[in-house]
Short mmCIF file of C-alpha atoms and ligand atoms in Angstrom, two decimals:
data_model
loop_
_atom_site.label_atom_id
_atom_site.label_comp_id
_atom_site.label_asym_id
_atom_site.label_seq_id
_atom_site.Cartn_x
_atom_site.Cartn_y
_atom_site.Cartn_z
CA MET A 42 14.53 122.55 104.29
CA THR A 43 16.95 122.36 107.20
CA LEU A 44 16.57 119.81 109.93
CA GLU A 45 16.01 122.62 112.44
CA THR A 46 12.95 123.74 110.45
CA ARG A 47 11.63 120.21 110.00
CA ILE A 48 11.77 119.73 113.77
CA VAL A 49 9.19 122.55 113.92
CA THR A 50 7.03 121.68 110.90
CA SER A 51 6.97 117.85 110.80
CA GLY A 52 3.85 115.88 111.68
CA ARG A 53 1.60 118.94 111.61
CA ASP A 54 -1.56 118.72 109.52
CA ALA A 55 -3.56 121.91 109.98
CA ALA A 56 -6.70 120.39 108.43
CA LYS A 57 -6.72 117.38 110.78
CA ALA A 58 -6.04 119.59 113.81
CA ALA A 59 -8.78 122.13 112.89
CA GLY A 60 -6.13 124.86 112.79
CA ILE A 61 -4.79 124.21 116.28
CA VAL A 62 -0.99 124.47 116.32
CA ASN A 63 -0.34 121.41 118.49
CA PRO A 64 -2.28 118.32 117.38
CA PRO A 65 -4.86 117.90 120.17
CA VAL A 66 -4.85 114.91 122.50
CA HIS A 67 -7.11 112.27 120.97
CA ARG A 68 -7.79 109.72 123.69
CA ALA A 69 -9.62 106.67 122.43
CA SER A 70 -10.37 103.03 122.71
CA THR A 71 -13.50 102.76 120.54
CA VAL A 72 -13.61 104.63 117.27
CA LEU A 73 -17.13 104.83 115.79
CA PHE A 74 -17.95 104.48 112.09
CA SER A 75 -21.11 105.78 110.41
CA THR A 76 -21.65 102.57 108.44
CA LEU A 77 -20.35 99.04 108.40
CA ALA A 78 -18.89 99.74 104.97
CA ALA A 79 -16.86 102.63 106.41
CA LEU A 80 -15.51 100.34 109.15
CA ARG A 81 -14.57 97.68 106.59
CA GLU A 82 -12.86 100.32 104.45
CA ALA A 83 -10.78 101.56 107.42
CA GLN A 84 -9.80 97.97 108.25
CA LYS A 85 -8.06 97.65 104.89
CA ASP A 86 -5.11 99.68 106.23
CA PRO A 87 -4.93 99.43 110.03
CA VAL A 88 -1.45 101.02 109.98
CA ARG A 89 -2.61 104.34 108.51
CA ASN A 90 -6.31 104.51 109.31
CA LEU A 91 -7.94 105.43 112.61
CA LEU A 92 -9.52 102.14 113.69
CA TYR A 93 -9.07 101.35 117.36
CA GLY A 94 -7.23 103.09 120.21
CA ARG A 95 -4.52 100.48 120.63
CA LEU A 96 -3.51 100.92 116.99
CA GLY A 97 -3.01 104.64 117.52
CA THR A 98 -4.98 107.86 117.22
CA GLN A 99 -4.20 111.19 115.55
CA SER A 100 -1.93 111.94 118.53
CA THR A 101 0.18 108.84 117.87
CA PHE A 102 0.20 109.34 114.11
CA ALA A 103 1.36 112.98 114.43
CA LEU A 104 4.26 111.98 116.71
CA GLN A 105 5.27 109.04 114.50
CA ASP A 106 5.16 111.15 111.31
CA ALA A 107 7.28 113.84 112.96
CA LEU A 108 9.86 111.40 114.36
CA ALA A 109 10.19 109.56 111.03
CA GLU A 110 10.79 112.80 109.15
CA VAL A 111 13.20 114.26 111.69
CA GLU A 112 15.27 111.07 112.15
CA GLY A 113 15.37 110.61 108.38
CA GLY A 114 13.71 107.18 108.17
CA TYR A 115 10.72 105.80 106.25
CA ALA A 116 8.39 105.43 109.24
CA ALA A 117 8.36 105.47 113.03
CA ILE A 118 6.67 103.27 115.61
CA ALA A 119 6.03 104.89 118.99
CA CYS A 120 6.70 102.56 121.94
CA PRO A 121 6.00 103.01 125.66
CA SER A 122 9.73 103.37 126.48
CA GLY A 123 13.15 103.25 124.89
CA MET A 124 13.61 99.77 126.33
CA ALA A 125 10.36 98.61 124.69
CA ALA A 126 11.54 100.02 121.35
CA ILE A 127 14.77 98.01 121.52
CA ALA A 128 12.97 94.81 122.61
CA VAL A 129 10.25 95.03 119.94
CA ALA A 130 12.72 95.74 117.14
CA LEU A 131 14.90 92.78 118.12
CA MET A 132 11.93 90.41 118.51
CA ALA A 133 10.65 91.43 115.09
CA LEU A 134 13.79 90.54 113.19
CA VAL A 135 15.12 87.30 114.73
CA LYS A 136 13.91 83.75 115.19
CA THR A 137 15.10 80.61 116.99
CA GLY A 138 18.61 79.67 115.92
CA ASP A 139 19.56 83.20 114.88
CA HIS A 140 22.54 85.11 116.20
CA ILE A 141 22.82 88.78 117.22
CA LEU A 142 25.95 90.91 117.56
CA VAL A 143 25.59 93.53 120.27
CA VAL A 144 28.05 96.22 121.27
CA ASP A 145 29.39 95.54 124.76
CA THR A 146 28.59 99.13 125.81
CA VAL A 147 24.88 98.69 125.01
CA TYR A 148 22.28 100.22 127.37
CA ASP A 149 22.62 97.83 130.29
CA PRO A 150 19.03 96.52 130.69
CA VAL A 151 19.23 95.20 127.10
CA ARG A 152 21.67 92.55 128.39
CA ALA A 153 19.02 91.20 130.74
CA PHE A 154 16.44 91.13 127.94
CA LEU A 155 18.84 89.14 125.74
CA ALA A 156 19.96 86.78 128.52
CA GLN A 157 16.56 86.21 130.14
CA THR A 158 14.09 86.56 127.29
CA MET A 159 15.73 86.09 123.90
CA ALA A 160 17.84 83.17 125.18
CA ARG A 161 14.61 81.31 126.03
CA PHE A 162 13.65 81.59 122.36
CA GLY A 163 17.00 80.17 121.28
CA VAL A 164 18.60 83.38 120.05
CA GLU A 165 22.36 83.61 120.60
CA VAL A 166 24.25 86.80 121.38
CA THR A 167 27.89 87.82 121.02
CA TYR A 168 29.04 91.07 122.64
CA TYR A 169 31.71 92.91 120.69
CA PRO A 170 33.97 95.73 121.88
CA PRO A 171 32.99 99.24 120.64
CA SER A 172 36.42 99.71 119.01
CA LEU A 173 35.87 96.91 116.50
CA GLY A 174 34.82 98.77 113.32
CA GLY A 175 34.92 96.78 110.06
CA ASP A 176 36.64 93.83 111.77
CA ILE A 177 33.19 92.93 113.03
CA ALA A 178 33.08 90.86 109.81
CA ASP A 179 35.15 88.21 111.65
CA LEU A 180 32.33 87.74 114.18
CA ILE A 181 29.50 87.48 111.64
CA ARG A 182 28.13 83.97 111.18
CA PRO A 183 25.74 82.64 108.53
CA GLU A 184 22.93 82.92 111.10
CA THR A 185 23.77 86.49 112.22
CA ARG A 186 20.63 88.54 111.57
CA VAL A 187 21.20 91.77 113.50
CA VAL A 188 24.05 94.00 114.63
CA LEU A 189 22.98 96.31 117.46
CA CYS A 190 25.22 99.30 118.07
CA GLU A 191 25.07 102.30 120.34
CA SER A 192 27.39 105.23 119.81
CA PRO A 193 28.74 106.64 121.97
CA GLY A 194 28.19 104.25 124.89
CA SER A 195 26.18 106.05 127.56
CA HIS A 196 28.61 105.32 130.43
CA SER A 197 32.02 105.10 128.76
CA PHE A 198 31.44 107.20 125.61
CA GLU A 199 33.33 105.15 123.01
CA VAL A 200 32.42 106.22 119.48
CA GLN A 201 31.81 103.41 116.99
CA ASP A 202 32.73 103.31 113.31
CA VAL A 203 29.09 102.85 112.29
CA PRO A 204 29.62 103.08 108.49
CA ALA A 205 32.31 100.36 108.59
CA ILE A 206 30.13 98.15 110.79
CA ALA A 207 27.14 98.71 108.51
CA ALA A 208 29.16 97.83 105.40
CA ALA A 209 30.33 94.55 106.96
CA ALA A 210 26.85 93.71 108.27
CA HIS A 211 25.12 94.45 104.97
CA ALA A 212 27.67 92.39 103.03
CA ALA A 213 26.55 89.44 105.17
CA GLY A 214 22.82 90.25 104.88
CA ALA A 215 22.42 91.43 108.49
CA VAL A 216 20.31 94.38 109.65
CA VAL A 217 22.00 97.25 111.50
CA MET A 218 20.22 98.73 114.51
CA MET A 219 21.54 101.70 116.40
CA ASP A 220 20.56 103.31 119.67
CA ASN A 221 20.78 107.00 118.68
CA THR A 222 19.60 108.44 121.99
CA TRP A 223 22.82 110.29 122.92
CA ALA A 224 23.17 112.27 119.70
CA THR A 225 19.46 112.70 118.88
CA PRO A 226 18.56 113.09 115.18
CA LEU A 227 20.05 116.57 115.36
CA TYR A 228 23.64 115.43 115.89
CA PHE A 229 23.80 112.01 114.20
CA ARG A 230 22.04 111.04 110.96
CA PRO A 231 21.73 107.26 111.31
CA PHE A 232 20.29 106.50 107.86
CA GLU A 233 23.09 108.42 106.14
CA HIS A 234 25.59 106.15 107.92
CA GLY A 235 24.08 102.80 106.93
CA VAL A 236 21.72 102.19 109.84
CA ASP A 237 18.47 100.31 109.03
CA VAL A 238 16.72 100.72 112.39
CA SER A 239 17.30 103.74 114.62
CA LEU A 240 16.16 103.47 118.22
CA GLN A 241 15.34 106.47 120.34
CA ALA A 242 14.80 106.58 124.09
CA ALA A 243 12.64 109.66 123.45
CA THR A 244 12.32 109.76 127.25
CA LYS A 245 15.67 111.58 127.17
CA TYR A 246 16.21 114.57 124.87
CA ILE A 247 13.08 114.37 122.70
CA VAL A 248 10.66 114.58 125.63
CA GLY A 249 13.33 116.77 127.22
CA HIS A 250 11.46 117.67 130.41
CA SER A 251 11.78 114.54 132.58
CA ASP A 252 8.03 114.05 132.71
CA CYS A 253 7.20 111.15 130.40
CA GLU A 254 8.52 107.82 129.11
CA MET A 255 8.59 107.29 125.36
CA GLY A 256 10.46 105.20 122.84
CA ALA A 257 10.58 105.10 119.08
CA ILE A 258 11.68 102.70 116.36
CA ILE A 259 12.49 104.57 113.17
CA CYS A 260 13.34 102.34 110.23
CA THR A 261 13.75 101.84 106.50
CA GLU A 262 10.86 100.80 104.27
CA ALA A 263 12.36 97.30 103.91
CA VAL A 264 12.07 96.38 107.60
CA PHE A 265 9.06 98.53 108.57
CA PRO A 266 6.30 95.94 107.85
CA ALA A 267 7.97 93.22 109.98
CA ILE A 268 8.59 95.56 112.94
CA LYS A 269 5.17 97.23 112.73
CA GLN A 270 3.36 93.87 112.64
CA GLN A 271 5.39 92.64 115.63
CA ALA A 272 4.58 95.80 117.60
CA MET A 273 0.87 95.36 116.83
CA ARG A 274 0.91 91.68 117.81
CA LEU A 275 2.60 92.53 121.11
CA GLY A 276 -0.07 95.13 121.84
CA ILE A 277 2.44 97.97 121.95
CA CYS A 278 0.67 101.31 122.34
CA VAL A 279 1.33 104.66 123.97
CA SER A 280 -1.05 107.11 125.59
CA ALA A 281 -2.23 110.13 123.63
CA ASP A 282 -1.16 112.39 126.50
CA ASP A 283 2.39 111.05 126.35
CA CYS A 284 2.44 111.50 122.56
CA TYR A 285 1.43 115.10 123.10
CA LEU A 286 4.26 115.66 125.59
CA ALA A 287 6.84 113.99 123.33
CA LEU A 288 5.75 116.05 120.33
CA ARG A 289 5.84 119.26 122.36
CA GLY A 290 9.32 118.36 123.58
CA LEU A 291 10.49 117.64 120.04
CA ARG A 292 9.55 121.16 118.85
CA THR A 293 12.27 122.78 120.96
CA LEU A 294 14.97 120.13 120.39
CA ALA A 295 17.01 122.34 118.05
CA ALA A 296 16.91 125.18 120.61
CA ARG A 297 17.85 123.00 123.59
CA MET A 298 20.61 120.80 122.16
CA PRO A 299 23.18 123.52 121.40
CA ARG A 300 22.79 124.71 124.99
CA HIS A 301 23.26 121.17 126.38
CA GLN A 302 26.30 120.88 124.12
CA GLU A 303 27.91 124.18 125.16
CA THR A 304 27.35 123.66 128.86
CA GLY A 305 28.49 120.04 128.65
CA LEU A 306 31.73 121.15 126.99
CA ALA A 307 32.26 123.91 129.56
CA LEU A 308 31.86 121.42 132.42
CA ALA A 309 34.04 118.84 130.64
CA ARG A 310 36.84 121.38 130.20
CA TRP A 311 36.53 122.43 133.82
CA PHE A 312 36.78 118.82 135.01
CA SER A 313 39.82 118.20 132.80
CA GLN A 314 41.65 120.96 134.71
CA GLN A 315 41.10 119.37 138.12
CA PRO A 316 44.25 117.62 139.41
CA GLU A 317 42.20 114.66 140.72
CA VAL A 318 40.82 113.93 137.26
CA GLU A 319 42.52 111.26 135.17
CA THR A 320 40.54 111.85 131.99
CA VAL A 321 37.26 113.28 130.70
CA LEU A 322 35.24 111.02 128.39
CA HIS A 323 33.62 113.51 126.04
CA PRO A 324 33.86 112.68 122.31
CA ALA A 325 33.77 116.37 121.32
CA LEU A 326 36.89 117.24 123.36
CA PRO A 327 40.00 117.26 121.16
CA GLY A 328 42.27 114.45 122.30
CA ALA A 329 39.46 112.52 124.00
CA PRO A 330 38.87 108.88 123.04
CA GLY A 331 36.70 108.67 119.92
CA HIS A 332 37.18 112.31 118.97
CA ALA A 333 38.32 111.62 115.38
CA LEU A 334 35.33 109.37 114.60
CA TRP A 335 32.98 111.80 116.31
CA LYS A 336 34.34 114.65 114.21
CA ARG A 337 33.94 112.62 111.01
CA ASP A 338 30.38 111.38 111.59
CA PHE A 339 28.58 113.59 114.14
CA ARG A 340 27.17 117.10 113.77
CA GLY A 341 27.38 117.91 117.46
CA ALA A 342 27.45 116.56 121.00
CA SER A 343 24.77 116.31 123.65
CA GLY A 344 25.24 117.10 127.34
CA LEU A 345 26.08 113.64 128.69
CA PHE A 346 29.72 112.74 129.40
CA GLY A 347 31.97 110.88 131.81
CA VAL A 348 34.74 111.84 134.22
CA VAL A 349 37.37 109.34 135.38
CA PHE A 350 39.25 110.20 138.57
CA ARG A 351 42.80 109.22 139.38
CA ASP A 352 43.54 106.04 141.21
CA GLY A 353 43.61 107.00 144.88
CA VAL A 354 40.43 109.07 144.82
CA SER A 355 38.31 107.13 147.29
CA GLU A 356 34.68 105.99 147.25
CA GLU A 357 34.09 108.40 150.14
CA GLY A 358 35.53 111.21 148.04
CA ILE A 359 33.12 110.44 145.19
CA ARG A 360 30.22 110.19 147.65
CA ALA A 361 31.17 113.60 149.09
CA LEU A 362 31.31 115.14 145.60
CA VAL A 363 27.93 113.71 144.61
CA ASP A 364 26.22 114.51 147.92
CA HIS A 365 27.55 118.07 148.21
CA ARG A 366 25.87 119.44 145.11
CA ARG A 367 22.94 121.82 145.25
CA LEU A 368 22.01 121.98 141.56
CA PHE A 369 22.89 118.52 140.27
CA GLY A 370 20.23 115.89 140.85
CA ILE A 371 21.08 112.30 141.78
CA GLY A 372 19.00 109.94 139.70
CA PHE A 373 18.65 107.81 136.58
CA SER A 374 17.85 108.94 133.07
CA TRP A 375 19.11 112.15 131.42
CA GLY A 376 18.17 114.52 128.60
CA GLY A 377 15.90 116.71 130.70
CA PHE A 378 16.38 120.42 131.40
CA GLU A 379 18.05 119.68 134.74
CA SER A 380 21.62 118.64 135.45
CA LEU A 381 22.43 115.24 136.94
CA ILE A 382 25.41 113.52 138.54
CA LEU A 383 25.87 109.80 139.19
CA PRO A 384 28.77 107.47 139.99
CA THR A 385 29.21 104.86 137.26
CA ASP A 386 31.21 101.67 136.86
CA PRO A 387 31.98 100.95 133.18
CA ARG A 388 34.35 98.11 134.09
CA LYS A 389 31.46 96.18 135.62
CA LEU A 390 28.90 97.24 133.00
CA HIS A 391 31.05 96.33 129.99
CA PRO A 392 32.99 93.14 130.78
CA ASN A 393 34.26 92.64 127.19
CA THR A 394 35.63 96.16 126.71
CA SER A 395 39.10 97.21 127.79
CA TRP A 396 39.02 99.86 130.51
CA PRO A 397 42.49 101.25 131.14
CA TYR A 398 41.61 103.26 134.24
CA GLN A 399 41.89 102.27 137.91
CA GLY A 400 40.13 105.20 139.59
CA PRO A 401 36.40 105.75 140.12
CA SER A 402 34.19 107.49 137.58
CA ILE A 403 31.05 109.58 137.40
CA ARG A 404 28.60 110.57 134.70
CA ILE A 405 27.40 114.14 134.27
CA HIS A 406 24.34 115.39 132.43
CA ALA A 407 24.61 119.09 131.66
CA GLY A 408 21.17 120.66 131.87
CA LEU A 409 19.96 124.11 130.88
CA GLU A 410 21.05 125.97 134.04
CA SER A 411 23.76 128.63 133.84
CA PRO A 412 27.15 126.95 133.32
CA ASP A 413 28.68 129.36 135.86
CA ASP A 414 26.25 128.23 138.55
CA LEU A 415 26.91 124.59 137.69
CA ILE A 416 30.68 125.03 137.87
CA ALA A 417 30.39 126.84 141.22
CA ASP A 418 28.33 123.90 142.46
CA LEU A 419 30.90 121.38 141.22
CA ALA A 420 33.76 123.40 142.74
CA GLU A 421 32.11 123.03 146.15
CA GLY A 422 31.68 119.34 145.45
CA MET A 423 35.35 118.95 144.53
CA ALA A 424 36.32 120.72 147.76
CA ALA A 425 34.21 118.18 149.63
CA LEU A 426 35.88 115.37 147.67
CA ARG A 427 39.34 116.62 148.68
CA LYS A 428 38.31 116.83 152.32
CA ALA A 429 36.84 113.33 152.30
CA GLY A 430 39.91 111.57 150.95
CA GLY A 431 40.21 112.44 147.32
CA LYS A 432 43.92 113.22 147.49
CA SER A 433 45.42 113.79 144.11
CA GLN A 434 48.18 111.43 143.13
CA ALA A 435 49.15 113.81 140.40
CA ALA A 436 52.85 114.53 140.23
C1 PLP B 10 17.45 105.42 128.96
C2 PLP B 10 18.01 104.72 127.78
C3 PLP B 10 17.28 103.72 127.13
C4 PLP B 10 15.94 103.25 127.62
O1 PLP B 10 14.99 104.25 127.59
P1 PLP B 10 13.69 104.16 128.55
O2 PLP B 10 12.75 105.10 127.92
O3 PLP B 10 14.16 104.57 129.90
O4 PLP B 10 13.22 102.74 128.51
C5 PLP B 10 17.83 103.16 126.00
N1 PLP B 10 19.03 103.53 125.54
C6 PLP B 10 19.77 104.47 126.15
C7 PLP B 10 21.08 104.84 125.59
C8 PLP B 10 19.28 105.10 127.30
O5 PLP B 10 20.02 106.00 127.91
#
C-alpha cells in the first residue's frame, strides 16, 4: 500500500469506533472495570490497555498507531508539543556523564533545554555544523550516547547527510534522533535512512490548521521501552480533543503537502528573480545549498524556506516588506494552511555554522492560498522595501 493510502487508513479500527469514521473523542481520567480481576488483567500491559486517562485513551492510541505506521517506525508516543517530544526522548536515553552531539541548526529552544536542564544532570553537549556528514565520527567519544539531527535546519535550510551520520553513530553505539518536522513522513523516510528516533512537531504540518499543539516520538522497537517508560514517569499525556484534531489533520496531509510544495517553489523562484535578493535557501531549487543531498534522500519539499537579501538592504526595508503584506501573517510556528513571513537571524541562532551572507534574511511559509495572490502581496511588500531603503547593490 502506498504511503498516501496509509495516511488515510492507519489507526482506524472500525470495531472499536462502532463504525464511526473518525475515532471519537474519549475523554477520561477514571476508567471503570467490572471486576477486580479485569482491572488486574489490564494492569499487566499499561502501554496497550485502557487503564487510566493519563496513560492514554482510544483517542491517544488511534493517533499513536497512525503516526507510527505513517512515519515507518515501530511505535509512537504522543507528547503535548514538539518541544516535549524532543526533551522526553533525550531524557530517556542519556544519564549523568554522557555526551550528546547536536546539530548547530537544531530548533532553537532545544539549546536552552540542553544548557539549562540537561547540564544540571551532568550531560555534555557538542554542537556540530550541519555540513559535517560522516566526519562526525571525529567528534564521537566513548560516552557519546545520542546524535540529534534536524534536516533541513528550519531557519537556514542546510540538508544533512543523515545516512552517513547514522553509519558513524551506529558504529560507535550511539542512537540517532532526527527532527523530521520540515519534511513530514511524506517527504523524508527517517527509518530508511538510519534514524532510530524520529521527532515530529505535529503542531506544524500534521495538525496543519494552526489550532493545536502536538508532538510525537516515533522510534524503533529497540529504544521504544526506554522512551515510553520515561514518558510515563514524567506524566506526559495529551488531551483526547487534541488527539482528535491531530488525527483529522493527518488524514489530509498527502493532499496538502504537494500544494505547500508547489506554492513554496513558486514563491522561491519569484524571490530569486528580485534584484535585492542575494540567495534563496530552498533545498528543492536546483543550485541551492543542499540540493544534491535533498535530491538523493527526500521525496519532496514542504512550504518553508529562507530568503537572504543583499548587503545594503536595511532593517527598515525588511520591516516595510514584512509590515506591508495583506495575506502573510507575522507570527511563530508554520505548517498551517496560512502563509507566514518573519525576519530571521541564522548567524545569531547558529553560532558554530558558517554563514557566508552579510545581508538580512526572512523566512517564508507558503500556505494554501493562491500563489498568484501571494506573489501580488509580496510584490507590494518588495515595493515598500525599495521605498524604505532596500536599494539593490546588484551590479
Ligand atoms: C516548532 C518546532 C518544534 C517544536 O514544536 P512545538 O510543538 O511548537 O513545541 C520542533 N522542531 C521544529 C523544527 C519546529 O519547527
